[in-house]
XYZ file of C-alpha atoms in Angstrom:
223
model
C 35.686 127.346 -74.636
C 39.174 126.249 -75.658
C 41.502 125.029 -72.964
C 45.299 125.546 -73.035
C 47.590 123.054 -74.803
C 47.090 120.043 -72.523
C 43.451 119.016 -72.935
C 44.058 115.276 -73.281
C 46.503 114.411 -70.501
C 46.024 113.124 -66.958
C 48.121 115.680 -65.117
C 46.616 117.247 -62.029
C 47.466 120.583 -63.632
C 45.135 119.693 -66.517
C 42.451 118.606 -64.021
C 42.678 121.856 -62.091
C 42.664 124.021 -65.223
C 39.640 122.106 -66.566
C 37.687 122.753 -63.349
C 38.635 126.436 -63.533
C 37.394 126.561 -67.162
C 34.048 125.110 -66.146
C 33.693 127.548 -63.241
C 34.587 130.437 -65.546
C 31.895 129.192 -67.988
C 29.307 129.467 -65.208
C 29.074 125.845 -64.036
C 28.508 124.905 -60.419
C 30.625 121.812 -59.584
C 29.447 119.774 -56.609
C 28.932 116.322 -55.166
C 25.652 114.453 -55.725
C 24.064 115.810 -52.541
C 24.810 119.371 -53.683
C 23.092 118.738 -56.970
C 20.056 117.152 -55.377
C 19.724 119.926 -52.839
C 20.316 122.867 -55.151
C 20.494 122.016 -58.896
C 21.806 124.820 -61.129
C 21.106 125.522 -64.766
C 24.798 124.628 -65.544
C 26.040 121.919 -63.167
C 28.801 119.325 -62.914
C 28.432 116.371 -60.545
C 32.025 115.401 -59.699
C 32.400 111.735 -58.789
C 35.422 109.667 -57.714
C 35.402 105.881 -57.307
C 38.372 105.133 -55.030
C 39.419 101.643 -56.005
C 42.722 101.275 -54.171
C 44.445 104.403 -52.763
C 42.995 106.957 -50.349
C 46.141 109.149 -50.341
C 45.676 109.892 -54.068
C 42.068 110.722 -53.376
C 43.022 113.261 -50.729
C 45.403 114.936 -53.181
C 42.604 115.451 -55.679
C 40.185 116.566 -52.884
C 42.532 119.330 -51.814
C 42.826 120.570 -55.411
C 39.100 120.671 -55.884
C 38.517 122.561 -52.654
C 41.163 125.075 -53.697
C 39.194 125.960 -56.856
C 35.796 126.017 -55.124
C 34.450 122.624 -56.070
C 33.111 119.644 -54.086
C 32.934 116.026 -55.117
C 31.447 112.628 -54.087
C 34.112 110.152 -52.988
C 32.999 106.549 -53.036
C 35.109 104.239 -50.825
C 35.325 100.460 -50.886
C 35.124 98.163 -47.854
C 37.114 95.355 -49.512
C 39.984 97.325 -51.085
C 43.453 95.744 -50.745
C 45.091 99.172 -50.786
C 43.389 100.693 -47.810
C 41.538 99.601 -44.661
C 38.460 101.771 -44.116
C 38.754 101.335 -40.354
C 42.460 102.065 -40.049
C 43.558 105.254 -38.390
C 45.077 106.772 -41.573
C 41.829 106.077 -43.503
C 39.674 107.526 -40.726
C 41.822 110.702 -40.762
C 41.566 110.952 -44.587
C 37.758 110.527 -44.358
C 37.622 113.330 -41.815
C 39.787 115.534 -44.035
C 37.614 114.870 -47.139
C 34.485 115.888 -45.273
C 36.184 118.905 -43.692
C 36.978 120.072 -47.233
C 33.289 119.950 -48.049
C 33.301 116.710 -49.992
C 30.793 113.862 -49.703
C 32.050 110.391 -48.644
C 29.885 107.442 -49.615
C 30.135 103.670 -50.295
C 31.656 102.037 -53.402
C 29.657 98.834 -53.296
C 31.267 95.523 -54.234
C 29.691 92.570 -56.060
C 30.816 89.031 -56.862
C 32.053 88.133 -53.394
C 29.318 85.580 -52.995
C 30.719 83.629 -55.951
C 33.803 82.792 -53.881
C 32.773 82.953 -50.185
C 29.021 82.192 -50.301
C 25.917 84.136 -49.481
C 24.388 86.482 -52.030
C 24.859 90.027 -53.282
C 22.101 91.423 -51.031
C 23.701 89.883 -47.940
C 27.107 91.299 -48.841
C 25.631 94.698 -49.674
C 24.091 94.879 -46.215
C 27.354 93.841 -44.562
C 29.357 96.427 -46.547
C 26.891 99.132 -45.555
C 27.290 98.154 -41.876
C 31.092 98.354 -42.039
C 30.978 101.680 -43.920
C 28.592 103.226 -41.389
C 30.797 102.025 -38.528
C 33.778 103.700 -40.145
C 32.200 107.070 -40.918
C 29.964 107.170 -37.802
C 26.766 108.033 -39.674
C 24.118 106.596 -41.986
C 24.874 105.939 -45.577
C 23.090 108.317 -47.924
C 24.409 107.263 -51.400
C 26.438 104.600 -53.161
C 28.029 103.711 -56.480
C 28.559 100.143 -57.751
C 32.124 98.827 -58.321
C 32.092 96.899 -61.610
C 28.285 97.017 -61.742
C 27.902 93.862 -63.857
C 29.292 91.790 -60.955
C 26.424 93.052 -58.797
C 23.405 92.479 -61.017
C 23.798 95.726 -62.978
C 21.661 98.817 -62.663
C 18.572 96.704 -61.907
C 20.094 95.415 -58.635
C 21.276 98.842 -57.686
C 17.762 100.208 -58.278
C 16.230 97.468 -56.060
C 18.819 98.085 -53.361
C 18.009 101.812 -53.401
C 14.332 101.007 -53.042
C 15.153 98.713 -50.096
C 17.408 101.291 -48.412
C 15.220 104.347 -48.950
C 14.464 106.863 -47.504
C 17.829 107.117 -45.634
C 19.775 106.415 -48.878
C 18.956 109.146 -51.376
C 20.595 107.886 -54.577
C 22.928 105.561 -56.374
C 25.320 106.923 -59.012
C 23.963 104.917 -62.008
C 20.381 105.974 -61.650
C 18.758 106.964 -64.932
C 18.409 110.593 -63.652
C 22.186 110.852 -63.519
C 22.945 109.228 -66.786
C 22.273 109.812 -70.503
C 19.981 110.968 -71.970
C 18.969 112.833 -68.844
C 22.483 114.268 -68.362
C 25.891 113.755 -70.055
C 28.035 111.097 -68.429
C 31.815 110.992 -68.948
C 34.270 108.626 -67.357
C 38.055 108.043 -67.366
C 37.583 104.310 -66.547
C 40.684 102.214 -67.395
C 42.603 105.479 -67.916
C 40.787 106.260 -71.158
C 38.260 108.969 -72.095
C 35.957 107.354 -74.649
C 34.554 110.719 -75.820
C 37.560 112.946 -75.147
C 38.919 114.533 -71.994
C 36.125 116.201 -70.045
C 37.792 119.542 -70.744
C 36.715 119.155 -74.375
C 33.108 119.411 -73.129
C 33.102 122.849 -71.482
C 29.987 124.644 -72.622
C 28.669 121.740 -74.715
C 26.209 120.207 -72.186
C 24.525 122.038 -69.315
C 24.273 119.149 -66.817
C 26.941 116.487 -66.520
C 28.227 113.652 -64.321
C 32.012 113.358 -64.479
C 33.583 110.191 -63.095
C 37.323 110.258 -62.500
C 39.606 107.866 -60.639
C 42.407 109.680 -58.751
C 44.780 106.742 -59.471
C 45.113 107.922 -63.083
C 45.983 111.582 -62.240
C 49.586 112.599 -61.536
C 51.782 115.619 -60.716
C 54.644 114.870 -63.190
C 54.564 111.282 -64.468
C 52.164 108.305 -64.044
C 54.818 106.302 -62.197
C 54.205 108.427 -59.049
C 51.016 106.407 -58.464
C 52.276 102.813 -58.832
């Protein structure tokens, strides 16, 4: 399927039209939990790692809900741009979940290199803060800059430790190539082309986007 004339940009219009194109092509587009509970023959897992701005996340979340999609939003405990326990953040979390999205933990590594302890201790502390903020148990997580936290091997061991209440982490082999196609806009760059270029090319995909890169009119809106 060929998209209109803006397949390579980071406009929210491009994002919305791309989701519509996938839906028209017969794809279900959901969060991780939706995929695990009811996988379809053609399925997108929509994932967002929220590094520094919850307001931008909410903007994307409303757009997705408008076109019949849900996504997994992974939130940090140590972000400088938002406080997970602040009233604005709690309201945004409530809105995301009311729209049908999944809110989970974006897990931080490397803190022990500066303030002591180890990655396991800090993972447990982050989980506790996250659960206090959302008022429920954690059920999934993604690693922020995975190499700082022992890579996929550490995430796998943490998942084994936290099971059965935690169902998945985003870098598990079952969510990555070659099991399914993985595309990411990390650092504001698609390494294999805008995800709109992939409509109809792979049946099962994980799409990671960061709302910070996506804008209404110009990138300067976001920073």
